[in-house]
Short mmCIF file of C-alpha atoms and ligand atoms in Angstrom, two decimals:
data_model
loop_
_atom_site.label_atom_id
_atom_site.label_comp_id
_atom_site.label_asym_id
_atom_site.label_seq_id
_atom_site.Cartn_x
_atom_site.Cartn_y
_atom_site.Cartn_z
CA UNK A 1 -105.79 28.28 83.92
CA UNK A 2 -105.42 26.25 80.86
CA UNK A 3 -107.90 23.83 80.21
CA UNK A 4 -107.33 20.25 79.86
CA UNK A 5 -109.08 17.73 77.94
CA UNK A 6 -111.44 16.04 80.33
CA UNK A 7 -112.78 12.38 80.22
CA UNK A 8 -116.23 12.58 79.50
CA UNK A 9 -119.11 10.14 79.99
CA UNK A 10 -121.78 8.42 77.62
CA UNK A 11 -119.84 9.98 75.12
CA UNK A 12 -122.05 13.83 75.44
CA UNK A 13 -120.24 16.54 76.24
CA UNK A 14 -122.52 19.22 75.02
CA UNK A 15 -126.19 17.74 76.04
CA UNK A 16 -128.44 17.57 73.09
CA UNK A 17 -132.03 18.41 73.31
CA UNK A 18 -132.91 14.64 74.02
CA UNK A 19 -132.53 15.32 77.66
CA UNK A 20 -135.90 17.27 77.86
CA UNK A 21 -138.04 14.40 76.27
CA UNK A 22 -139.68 11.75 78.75
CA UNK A 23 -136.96 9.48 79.65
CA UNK A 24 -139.83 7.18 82.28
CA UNK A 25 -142.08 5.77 79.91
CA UNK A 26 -145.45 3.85 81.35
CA UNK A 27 -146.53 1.57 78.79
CA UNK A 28 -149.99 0.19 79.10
CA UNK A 29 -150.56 -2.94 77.08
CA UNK A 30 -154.74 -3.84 76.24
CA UNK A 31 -156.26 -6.95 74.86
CA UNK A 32 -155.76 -7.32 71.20
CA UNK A 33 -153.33 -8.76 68.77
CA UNK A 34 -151.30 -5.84 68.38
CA UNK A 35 -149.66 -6.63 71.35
CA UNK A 36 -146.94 -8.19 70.33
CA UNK A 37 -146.21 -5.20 68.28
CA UNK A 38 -145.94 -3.55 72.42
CA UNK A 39 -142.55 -5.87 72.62
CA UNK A 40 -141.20 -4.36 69.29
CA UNK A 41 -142.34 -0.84 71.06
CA UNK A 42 -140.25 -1.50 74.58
CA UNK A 43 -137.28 -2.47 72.41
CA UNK A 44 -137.36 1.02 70.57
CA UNK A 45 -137.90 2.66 73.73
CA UNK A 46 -134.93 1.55 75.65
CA UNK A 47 -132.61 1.39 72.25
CA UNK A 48 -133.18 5.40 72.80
CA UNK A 49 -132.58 5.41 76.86
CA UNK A 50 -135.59 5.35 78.06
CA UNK A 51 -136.76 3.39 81.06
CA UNK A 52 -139.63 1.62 80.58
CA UNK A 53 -142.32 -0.02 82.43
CA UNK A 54 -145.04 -2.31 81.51
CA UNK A 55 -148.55 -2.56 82.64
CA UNK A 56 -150.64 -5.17 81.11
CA UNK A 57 -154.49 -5.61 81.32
CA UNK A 58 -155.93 -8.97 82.13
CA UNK A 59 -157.17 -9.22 78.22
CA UNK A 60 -153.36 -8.33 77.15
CA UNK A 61 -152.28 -11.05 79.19
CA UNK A 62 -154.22 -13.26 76.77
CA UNK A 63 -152.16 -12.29 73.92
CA UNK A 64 -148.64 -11.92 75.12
CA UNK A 65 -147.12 -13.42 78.50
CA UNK A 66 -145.68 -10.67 80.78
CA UNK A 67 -142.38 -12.34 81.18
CA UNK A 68 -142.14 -11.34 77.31
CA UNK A 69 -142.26 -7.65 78.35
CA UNK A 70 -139.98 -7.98 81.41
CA UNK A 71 -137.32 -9.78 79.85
CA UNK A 72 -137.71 -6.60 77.17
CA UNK A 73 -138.25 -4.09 79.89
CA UNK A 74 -135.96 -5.29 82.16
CA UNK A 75 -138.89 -4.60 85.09
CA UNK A 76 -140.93 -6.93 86.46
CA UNK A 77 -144.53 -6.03 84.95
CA UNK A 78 -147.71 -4.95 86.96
CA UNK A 79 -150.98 -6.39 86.36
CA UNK A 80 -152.65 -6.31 89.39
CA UNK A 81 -153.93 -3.41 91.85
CA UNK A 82 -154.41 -5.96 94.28
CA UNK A 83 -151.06 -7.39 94.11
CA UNK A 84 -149.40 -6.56 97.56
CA UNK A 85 -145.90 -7.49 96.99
CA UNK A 86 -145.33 -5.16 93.80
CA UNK A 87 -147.52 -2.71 95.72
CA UNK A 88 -145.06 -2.71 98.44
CA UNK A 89 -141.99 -2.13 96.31
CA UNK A 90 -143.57 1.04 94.18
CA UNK A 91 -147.44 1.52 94.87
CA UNK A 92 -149.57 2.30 92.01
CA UNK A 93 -149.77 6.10 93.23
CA UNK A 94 -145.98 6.21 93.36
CA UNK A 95 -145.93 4.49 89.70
CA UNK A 96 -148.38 7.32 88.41
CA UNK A 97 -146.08 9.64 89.78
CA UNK A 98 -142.83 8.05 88.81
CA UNK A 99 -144.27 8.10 84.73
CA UNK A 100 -143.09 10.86 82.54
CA UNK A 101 -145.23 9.99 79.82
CA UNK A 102 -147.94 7.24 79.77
CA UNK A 103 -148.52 5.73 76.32
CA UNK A 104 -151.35 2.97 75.55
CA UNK A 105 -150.35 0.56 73.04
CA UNK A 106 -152.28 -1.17 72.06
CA UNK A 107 -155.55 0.70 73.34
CA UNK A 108 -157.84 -1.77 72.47
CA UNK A 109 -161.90 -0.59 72.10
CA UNK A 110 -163.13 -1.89 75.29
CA UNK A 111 -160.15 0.24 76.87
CA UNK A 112 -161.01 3.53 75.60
CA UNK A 113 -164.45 3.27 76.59
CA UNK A 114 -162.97 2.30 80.38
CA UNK A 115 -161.21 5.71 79.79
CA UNK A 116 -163.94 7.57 78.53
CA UNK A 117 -165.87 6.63 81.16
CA UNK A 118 -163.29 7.53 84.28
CA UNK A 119 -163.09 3.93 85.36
CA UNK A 120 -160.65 2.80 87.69
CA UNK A 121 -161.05 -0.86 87.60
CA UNK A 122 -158.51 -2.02 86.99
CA UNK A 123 -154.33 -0.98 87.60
CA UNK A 124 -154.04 0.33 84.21
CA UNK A 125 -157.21 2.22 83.94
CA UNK A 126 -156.29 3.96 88.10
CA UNK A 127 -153.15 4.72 86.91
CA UNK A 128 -154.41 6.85 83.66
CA UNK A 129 -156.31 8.77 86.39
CA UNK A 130 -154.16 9.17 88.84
CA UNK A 131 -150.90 10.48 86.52
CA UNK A 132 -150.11 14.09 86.17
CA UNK A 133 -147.88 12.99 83.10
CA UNK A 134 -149.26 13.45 79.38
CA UNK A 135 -151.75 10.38 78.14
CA UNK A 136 -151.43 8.86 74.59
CA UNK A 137 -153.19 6.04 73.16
CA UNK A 138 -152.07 4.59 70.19
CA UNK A 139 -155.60 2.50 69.35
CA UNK A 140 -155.70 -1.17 67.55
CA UNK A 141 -158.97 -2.91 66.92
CA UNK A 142 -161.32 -4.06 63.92
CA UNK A 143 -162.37 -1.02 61.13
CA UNK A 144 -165.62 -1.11 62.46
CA UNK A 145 -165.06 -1.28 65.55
CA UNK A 146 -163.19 2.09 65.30
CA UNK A 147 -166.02 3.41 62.88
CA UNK A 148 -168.42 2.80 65.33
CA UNK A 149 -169.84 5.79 67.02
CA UNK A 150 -169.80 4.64 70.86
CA UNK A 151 -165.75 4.38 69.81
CA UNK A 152 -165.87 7.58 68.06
CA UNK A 153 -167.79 9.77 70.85
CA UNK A 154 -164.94 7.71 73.23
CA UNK A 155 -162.24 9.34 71.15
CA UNK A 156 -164.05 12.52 70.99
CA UNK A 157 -164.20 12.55 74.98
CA UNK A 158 -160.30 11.27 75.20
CA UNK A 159 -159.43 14.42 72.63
CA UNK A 160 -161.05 17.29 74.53
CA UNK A 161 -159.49 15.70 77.59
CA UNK A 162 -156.37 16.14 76.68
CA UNK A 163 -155.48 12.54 75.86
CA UNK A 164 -153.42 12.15 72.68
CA UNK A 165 -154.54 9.87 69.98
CA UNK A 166 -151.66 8.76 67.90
CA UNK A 167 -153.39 6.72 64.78
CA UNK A 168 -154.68 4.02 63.91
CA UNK A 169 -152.96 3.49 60.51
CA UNK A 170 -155.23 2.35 58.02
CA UNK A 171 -154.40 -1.25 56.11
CA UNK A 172 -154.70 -4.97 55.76
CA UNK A 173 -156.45 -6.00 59.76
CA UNK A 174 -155.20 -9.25 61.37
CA UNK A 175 -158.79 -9.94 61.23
CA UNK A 176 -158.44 -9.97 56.96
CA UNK A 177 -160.39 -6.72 56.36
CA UNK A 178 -159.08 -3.74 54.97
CA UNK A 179 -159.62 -0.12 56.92
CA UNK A 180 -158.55 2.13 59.69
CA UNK A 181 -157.87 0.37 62.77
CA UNK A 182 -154.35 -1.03 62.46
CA UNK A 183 -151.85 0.00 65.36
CA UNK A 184 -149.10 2.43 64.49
CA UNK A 185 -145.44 0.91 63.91
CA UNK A 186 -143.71 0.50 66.98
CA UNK A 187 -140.60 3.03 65.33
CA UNK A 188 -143.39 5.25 64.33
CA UNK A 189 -144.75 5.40 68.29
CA UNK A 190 -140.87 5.85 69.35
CA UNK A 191 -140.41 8.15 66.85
CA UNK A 192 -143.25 10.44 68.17
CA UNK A 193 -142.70 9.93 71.75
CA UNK A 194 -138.92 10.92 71.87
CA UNK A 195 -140.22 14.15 69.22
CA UNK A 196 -142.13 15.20 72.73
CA UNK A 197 -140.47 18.20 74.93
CA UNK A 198 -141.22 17.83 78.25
CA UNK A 199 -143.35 20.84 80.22
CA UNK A 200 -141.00 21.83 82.90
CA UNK A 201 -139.87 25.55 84.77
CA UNK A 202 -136.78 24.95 83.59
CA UNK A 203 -137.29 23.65 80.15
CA UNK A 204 -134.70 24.35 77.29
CA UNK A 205 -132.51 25.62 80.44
CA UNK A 206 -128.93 23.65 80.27
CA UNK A 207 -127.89 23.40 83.51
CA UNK A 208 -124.19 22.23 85.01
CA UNK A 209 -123.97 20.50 88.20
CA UNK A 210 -120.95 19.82 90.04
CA UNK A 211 -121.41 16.73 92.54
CA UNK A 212 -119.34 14.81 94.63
CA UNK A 213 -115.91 14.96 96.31
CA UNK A 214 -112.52 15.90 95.11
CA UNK A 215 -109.37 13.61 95.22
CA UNK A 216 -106.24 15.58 95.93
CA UNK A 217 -102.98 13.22 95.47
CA UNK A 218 -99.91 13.42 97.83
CA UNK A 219 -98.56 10.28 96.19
CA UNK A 220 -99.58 7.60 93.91
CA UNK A 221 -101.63 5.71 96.58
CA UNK A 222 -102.86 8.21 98.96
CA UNK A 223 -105.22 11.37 98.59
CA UNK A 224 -106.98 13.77 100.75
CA UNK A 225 -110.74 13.79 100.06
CA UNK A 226 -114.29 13.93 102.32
CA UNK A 227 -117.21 11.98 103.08
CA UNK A 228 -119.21 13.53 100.01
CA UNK A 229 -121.57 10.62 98.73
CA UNK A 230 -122.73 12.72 95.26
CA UNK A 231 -125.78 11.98 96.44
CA UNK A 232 -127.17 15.83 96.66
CA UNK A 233 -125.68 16.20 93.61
CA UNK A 234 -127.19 13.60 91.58
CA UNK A 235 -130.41 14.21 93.15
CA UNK A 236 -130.49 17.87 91.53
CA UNK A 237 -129.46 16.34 88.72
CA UNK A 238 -132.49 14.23 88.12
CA UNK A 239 -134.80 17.22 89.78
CA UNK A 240 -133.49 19.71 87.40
CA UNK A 241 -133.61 17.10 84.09
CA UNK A 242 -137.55 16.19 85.45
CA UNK A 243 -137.76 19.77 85.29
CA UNK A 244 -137.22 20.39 81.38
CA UNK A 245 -133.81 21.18 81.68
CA UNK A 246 -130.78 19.56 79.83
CA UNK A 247 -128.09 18.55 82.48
CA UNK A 248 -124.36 18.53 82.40
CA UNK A 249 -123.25 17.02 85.78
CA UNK A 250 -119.12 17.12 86.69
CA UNK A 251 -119.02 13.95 89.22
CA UNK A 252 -115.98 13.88 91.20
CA UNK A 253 -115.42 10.18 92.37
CA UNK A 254 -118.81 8.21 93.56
CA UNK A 255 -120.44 5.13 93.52
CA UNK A 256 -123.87 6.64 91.64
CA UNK A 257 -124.80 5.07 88.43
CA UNK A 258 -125.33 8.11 85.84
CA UNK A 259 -129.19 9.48 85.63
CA UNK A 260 -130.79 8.71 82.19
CA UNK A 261 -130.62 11.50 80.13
CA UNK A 262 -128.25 13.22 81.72
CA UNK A 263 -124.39 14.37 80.76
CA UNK A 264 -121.52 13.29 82.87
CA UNK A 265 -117.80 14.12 83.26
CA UNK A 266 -116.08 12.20 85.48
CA UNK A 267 -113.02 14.16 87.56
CA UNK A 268 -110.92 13.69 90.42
CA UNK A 269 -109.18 16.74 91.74
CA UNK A 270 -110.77 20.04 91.96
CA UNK A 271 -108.03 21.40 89.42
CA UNK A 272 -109.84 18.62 87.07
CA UNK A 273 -113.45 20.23 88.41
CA UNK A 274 -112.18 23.22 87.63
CA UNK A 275 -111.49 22.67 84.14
CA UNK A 276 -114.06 20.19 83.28
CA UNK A 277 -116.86 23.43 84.56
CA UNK A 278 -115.28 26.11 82.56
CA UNK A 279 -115.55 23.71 79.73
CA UNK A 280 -119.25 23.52 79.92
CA UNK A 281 -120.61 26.59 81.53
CA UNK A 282 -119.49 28.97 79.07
CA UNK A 283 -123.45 28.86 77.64
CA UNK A 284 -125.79 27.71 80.14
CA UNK A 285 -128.30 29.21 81.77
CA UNK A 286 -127.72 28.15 85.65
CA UNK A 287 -124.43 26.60 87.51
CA UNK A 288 -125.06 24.99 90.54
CA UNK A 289 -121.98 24.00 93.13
CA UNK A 290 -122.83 21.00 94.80
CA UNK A 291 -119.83 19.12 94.97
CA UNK A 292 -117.85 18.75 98.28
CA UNK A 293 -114.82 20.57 96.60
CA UNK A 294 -111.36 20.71 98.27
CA UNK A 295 -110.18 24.08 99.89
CA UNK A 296 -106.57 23.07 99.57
CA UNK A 297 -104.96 20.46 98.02
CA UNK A 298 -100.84 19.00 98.47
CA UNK A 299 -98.65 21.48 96.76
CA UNK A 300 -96.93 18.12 94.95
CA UNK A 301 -97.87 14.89 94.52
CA UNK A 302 -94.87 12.29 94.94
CA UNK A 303 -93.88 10.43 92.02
CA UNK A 304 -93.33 7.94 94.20
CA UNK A 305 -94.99 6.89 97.46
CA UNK A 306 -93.73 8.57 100.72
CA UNK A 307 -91.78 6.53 102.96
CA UNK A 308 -92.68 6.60 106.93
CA UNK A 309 -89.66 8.08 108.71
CA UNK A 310 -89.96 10.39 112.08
CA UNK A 311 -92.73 10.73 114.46
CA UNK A 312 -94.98 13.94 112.81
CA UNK A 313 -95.00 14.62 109.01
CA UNK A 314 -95.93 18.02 107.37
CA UNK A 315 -98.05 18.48 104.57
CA UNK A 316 -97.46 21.27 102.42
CA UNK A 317 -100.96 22.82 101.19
CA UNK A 318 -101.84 24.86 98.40
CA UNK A 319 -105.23 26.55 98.33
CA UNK A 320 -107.46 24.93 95.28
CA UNK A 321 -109.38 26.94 92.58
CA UNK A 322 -112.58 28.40 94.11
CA UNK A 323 -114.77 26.87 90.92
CA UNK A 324 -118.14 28.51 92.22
CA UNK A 325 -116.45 32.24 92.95
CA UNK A 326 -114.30 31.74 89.69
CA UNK A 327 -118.22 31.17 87.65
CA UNK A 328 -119.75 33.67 89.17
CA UNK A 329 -116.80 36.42 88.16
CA UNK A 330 -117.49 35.15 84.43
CA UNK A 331 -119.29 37.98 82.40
CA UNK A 332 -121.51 37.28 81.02
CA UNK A 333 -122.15 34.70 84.05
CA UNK A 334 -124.72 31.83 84.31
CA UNK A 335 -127.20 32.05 87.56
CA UNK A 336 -125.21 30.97 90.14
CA UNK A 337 -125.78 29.01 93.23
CA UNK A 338 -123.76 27.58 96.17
CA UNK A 339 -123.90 24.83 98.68
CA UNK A 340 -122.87 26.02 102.32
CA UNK A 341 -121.35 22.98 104.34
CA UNK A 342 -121.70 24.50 107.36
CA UNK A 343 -121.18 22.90 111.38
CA UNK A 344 -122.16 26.03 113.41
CA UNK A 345 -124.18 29.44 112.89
CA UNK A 346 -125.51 28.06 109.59
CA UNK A 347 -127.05 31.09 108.32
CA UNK A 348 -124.20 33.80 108.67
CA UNK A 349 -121.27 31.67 107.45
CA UNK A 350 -124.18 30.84 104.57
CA UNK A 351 -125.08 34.60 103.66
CA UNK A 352 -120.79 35.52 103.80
CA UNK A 353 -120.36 33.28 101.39
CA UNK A 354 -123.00 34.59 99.42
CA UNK A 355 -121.74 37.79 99.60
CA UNK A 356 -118.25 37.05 98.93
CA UNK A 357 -118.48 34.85 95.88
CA UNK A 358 -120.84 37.05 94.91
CA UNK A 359 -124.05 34.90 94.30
CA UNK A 360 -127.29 34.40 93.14
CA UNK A 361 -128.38 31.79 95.71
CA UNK A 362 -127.14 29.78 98.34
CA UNK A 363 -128.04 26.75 100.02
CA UNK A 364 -127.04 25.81 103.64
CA UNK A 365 -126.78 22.57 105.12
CA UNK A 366 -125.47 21.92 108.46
CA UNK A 367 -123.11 18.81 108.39
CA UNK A 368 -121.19 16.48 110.44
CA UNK A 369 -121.57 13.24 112.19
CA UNK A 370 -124.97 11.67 110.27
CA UNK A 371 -125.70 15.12 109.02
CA UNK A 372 -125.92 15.37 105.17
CA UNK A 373 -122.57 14.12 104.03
CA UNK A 374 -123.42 10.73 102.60
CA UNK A 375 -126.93 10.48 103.91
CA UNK A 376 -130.42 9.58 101.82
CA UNK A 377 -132.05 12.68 103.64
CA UNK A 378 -131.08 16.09 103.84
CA UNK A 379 -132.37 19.66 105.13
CA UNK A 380 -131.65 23.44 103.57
CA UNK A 381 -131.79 26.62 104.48
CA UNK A 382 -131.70 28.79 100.93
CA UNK A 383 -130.52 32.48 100.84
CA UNK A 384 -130.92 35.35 98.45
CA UNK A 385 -130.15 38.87 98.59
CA UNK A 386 -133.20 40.05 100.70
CA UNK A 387 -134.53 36.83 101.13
CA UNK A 388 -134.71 33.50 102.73
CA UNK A 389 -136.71 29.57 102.82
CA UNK A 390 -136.38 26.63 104.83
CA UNK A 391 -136.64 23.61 103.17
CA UNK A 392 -137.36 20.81 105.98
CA UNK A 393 -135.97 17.52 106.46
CA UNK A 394 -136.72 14.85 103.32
CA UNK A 395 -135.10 12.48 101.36
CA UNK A 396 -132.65 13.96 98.89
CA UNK A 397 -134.83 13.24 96.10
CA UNK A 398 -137.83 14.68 97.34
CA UNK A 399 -135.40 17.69 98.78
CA UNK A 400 -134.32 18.16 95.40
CA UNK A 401 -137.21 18.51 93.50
CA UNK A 402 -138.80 21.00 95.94
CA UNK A 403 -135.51 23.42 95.73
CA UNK A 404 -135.76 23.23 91.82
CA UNK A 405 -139.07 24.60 92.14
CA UNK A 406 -137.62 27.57 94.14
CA UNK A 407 -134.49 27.56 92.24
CA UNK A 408 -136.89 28.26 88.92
CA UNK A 409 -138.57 30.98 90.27
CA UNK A 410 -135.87 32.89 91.74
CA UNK A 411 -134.03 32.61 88.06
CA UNK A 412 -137.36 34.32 86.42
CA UNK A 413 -137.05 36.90 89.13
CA UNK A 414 -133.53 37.53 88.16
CA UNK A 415 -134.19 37.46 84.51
CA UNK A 416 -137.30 39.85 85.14
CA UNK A 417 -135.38 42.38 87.23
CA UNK A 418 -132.31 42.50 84.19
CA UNK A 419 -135.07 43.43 82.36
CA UNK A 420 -136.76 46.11 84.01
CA UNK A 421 -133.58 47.93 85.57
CA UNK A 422 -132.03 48.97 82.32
CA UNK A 423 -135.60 50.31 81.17
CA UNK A 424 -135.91 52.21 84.95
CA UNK A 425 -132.10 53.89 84.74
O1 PMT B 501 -122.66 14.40 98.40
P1 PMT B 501 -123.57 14.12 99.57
O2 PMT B 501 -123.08 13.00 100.44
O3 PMT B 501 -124.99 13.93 99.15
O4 PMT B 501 -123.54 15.42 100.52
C1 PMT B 501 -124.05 16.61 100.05
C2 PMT B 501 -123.18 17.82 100.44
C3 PMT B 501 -123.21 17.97 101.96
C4 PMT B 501 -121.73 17.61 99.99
C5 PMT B 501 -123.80 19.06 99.71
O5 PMT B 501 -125.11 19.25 100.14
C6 PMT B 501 -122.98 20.31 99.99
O6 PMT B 501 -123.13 21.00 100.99
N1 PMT B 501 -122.05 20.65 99.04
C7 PMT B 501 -121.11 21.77 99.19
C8 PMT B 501 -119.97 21.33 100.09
C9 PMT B 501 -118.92 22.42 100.26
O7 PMT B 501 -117.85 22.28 99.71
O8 PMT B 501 -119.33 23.45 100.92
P2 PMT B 501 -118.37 24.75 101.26
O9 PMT B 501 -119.17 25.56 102.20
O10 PMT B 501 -117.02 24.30 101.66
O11 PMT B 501 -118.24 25.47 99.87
C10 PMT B 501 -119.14 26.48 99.44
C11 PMT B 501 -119.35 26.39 97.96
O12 PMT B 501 -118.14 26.65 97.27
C12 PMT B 501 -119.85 25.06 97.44
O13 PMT B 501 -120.84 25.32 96.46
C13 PMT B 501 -118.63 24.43 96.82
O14 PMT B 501 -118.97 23.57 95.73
C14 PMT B 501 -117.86 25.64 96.34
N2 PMT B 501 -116.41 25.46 96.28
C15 PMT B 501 -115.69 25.23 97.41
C16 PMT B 501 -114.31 25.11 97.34
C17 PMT B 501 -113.70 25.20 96.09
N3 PMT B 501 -112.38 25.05 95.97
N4 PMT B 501 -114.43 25.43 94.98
C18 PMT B 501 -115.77 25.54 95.07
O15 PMT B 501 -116.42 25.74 94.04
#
């Protein structure tokens, strides 16, 4: 099949390395009068794609208002562990979990010593503890301050923690003395945040992701399609970026906005799909099929559109391209793995089409009325040669992460055995 050119979205059609560095930035703002180099700091941040959100402590507050870093941010900003409204839309345990990198700038004296010391009294200091994401600090504070040695046995502590101390710069001090202790240029932070790879099980991985439905035309107003949301699709899409890996995802129509950091083609028909995968896949590591793909589509599509006349029409049918079984003959092939829309005995129709398309893994879901297509949650049943897990009923999101997990080690399972059969025969 010849391949067309296909439109392609934010401009990347090969994803560069950017995709594996964080992309959800928590930025904790401390008292001091580097502040307001924090604003300069969230500007760099998003100018780069990432999504930012600011935490200020009560001192910060003193130096800079917080509307200054959510009209910056575009977030409204926490301050507050007590504050039940922002609570209720993303709780403090959610927002440690949510950050991919949490970066503390300005970390004033008084700060690092909270640190140090495994407070939690206050949001910023709970959420340091509670995040599973790298920590920087990017201190600001007077030369002696920083020379003294409760701040340097602070650092010291911070260090062999694992907490990454990015300055201070040494130079003219807002207080008019001359030393170390001046905050590092907002660029500079930037500059060293988006120079970070992300720890993941599928870092340096590219991985394509079909999503979505098809559109087949029968005329210029009218086209057979299905209920497919994207939203599966998408959701792998973010799980397999969080992951380390760089994402390609080939969207048939939705109504998703595109996830940060990630590479999207927009098609329509699966012909389109078709193309638009082979265009991408030749090189990566792992194709996954989640899109909602058509079986057959009109064998024309009317120039013009088709006039009612007599009581039954017939459509004409042609079958569409198998994209996953047409991947999965490539040699050399990526890993491949399927989606099974399935309404009745889930798990044989799911292992035949493993067989037949000739595999690496396939996920089940039954569907039909309320039942995956177009829903927030979503259940799987995931086959392998020899081998099988149920993944239980979750939100999408939450659904997609855990498969990635099980998608990453089956991969280093296949890699290992490629490995160790040549070396056995
Ligand atoms: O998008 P959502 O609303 O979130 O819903 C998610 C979903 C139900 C669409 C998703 O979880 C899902 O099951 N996707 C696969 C749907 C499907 O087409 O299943 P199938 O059993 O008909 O096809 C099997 C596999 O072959 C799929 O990986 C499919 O992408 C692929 N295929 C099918 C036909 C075709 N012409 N080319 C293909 O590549």
């Amino acid at each position: 099949m010849e391949l067309a050119r296909v439109p392609v979205h934010n401009g990347l059609m090969t994803p560069d390395r950017t995709q594996s560095v964080p992309r959800r930035i928590l930025l904790g703002v401390t008292g001091g009068i580097a502040a307001y180099k924090a604003a300069e700091l969230v500007r760099c941040l998003r100018e780069q794609g990432a999504e930012v959100q600011v935490v200020m402590t009560e001192a910060a507050q003193q130096f800079v208002t917080a509307l200054t870093f959510q009209a910056l941010s575009g977030r409204p900003v926490r301050t507050d562990l007590w504050d039940s409204s922002a609570e209720a839309a993303m709780g403090h345990i959610e927002l440690a979990r949510w950050a991919q990198l949490v970066l503390v700038a300005p970390a004033s004296a008084d700060f690092l010593a909270r640190l140090a010391g495994g407070r939690a009294d206050d949001l910023l200091a709970t959420l340091v503890l509670a995040t599973a994401a790298p920590v920087w600090v990017a201190p600001a504070m007077n030369r002696l301050m920083w020379a003294n040695a409760a701040t340097v046995a602070n650092i010291a502590t911070l260090t062999t923690r694992g907490i990454r101390v990015l300055g201070p710069a040494s130079g003219e001090q807002a207080c008019g003395e001359i030393g170390f202790g001046r905050m590092l240029e907002a660029q500079e932070l930037a500059d060293a945040v988006f120079a970070t790879e992300l720890e993941g099980p599928l870092r340096g991985m590219h991985v394509v992701i079909s999503a979505g439905p098809t559109r087949e035309p029968l005329d210029p107003v009218r086209f057979i399609s299905n209920r497919s949301s994207g939203k599966m699709g998408y959701a792998l899409a973010e799980a397999a970026r969080d992951a380390g890996a760089r994402v390609t995802l080939v969207s048939g129509p939705v109504a998703l906005a595109t996830p940060s950091g990630v590479a999207r083609i927009d098609v329509e028909t699966a012909a389109q799909m078709y193309q638009a995968v082979h265009a991408t896949v030749g090189a990566a590591d792992i194709y996954i099929g989640a899109a909602a793909v058509a079986d057959y589509a009109p064998a024309a599509c009317a120039t013009q559109k088709i006039k009612k006349h007599g009581d039954i029409m017939d459509l004409s049918l042609h079958k569409a391209p198998d994209i996953l079984a047409s991947v999965a003959a490539l040699s050399p092939r990526p890993f491949t793995v399927g989606f099974a829309a399935e309404t009745c005995e889930i798990e044989k129709h799911a292992r035949e089409k493993l067989i037949r398309k000739k595999l690496d893994l396939i996920a089940a879901n039954e569907v039909g009325v309320e039942r995956a297509f177009d829903r927030d949650e979503n259940a799987l049943l995931v086959l392998w040669s020899g081998g099988q897990r149920e993944l239980a009923l979750k939100s999408k999101s939450d659904l997609a992460r855990e498969f990635v997990l099980l998608l990453a080690e089956r991969y280093m399972l296949s890699r290992a055995q490629r490995v160790v059969e040549p070396l056995a025969s």
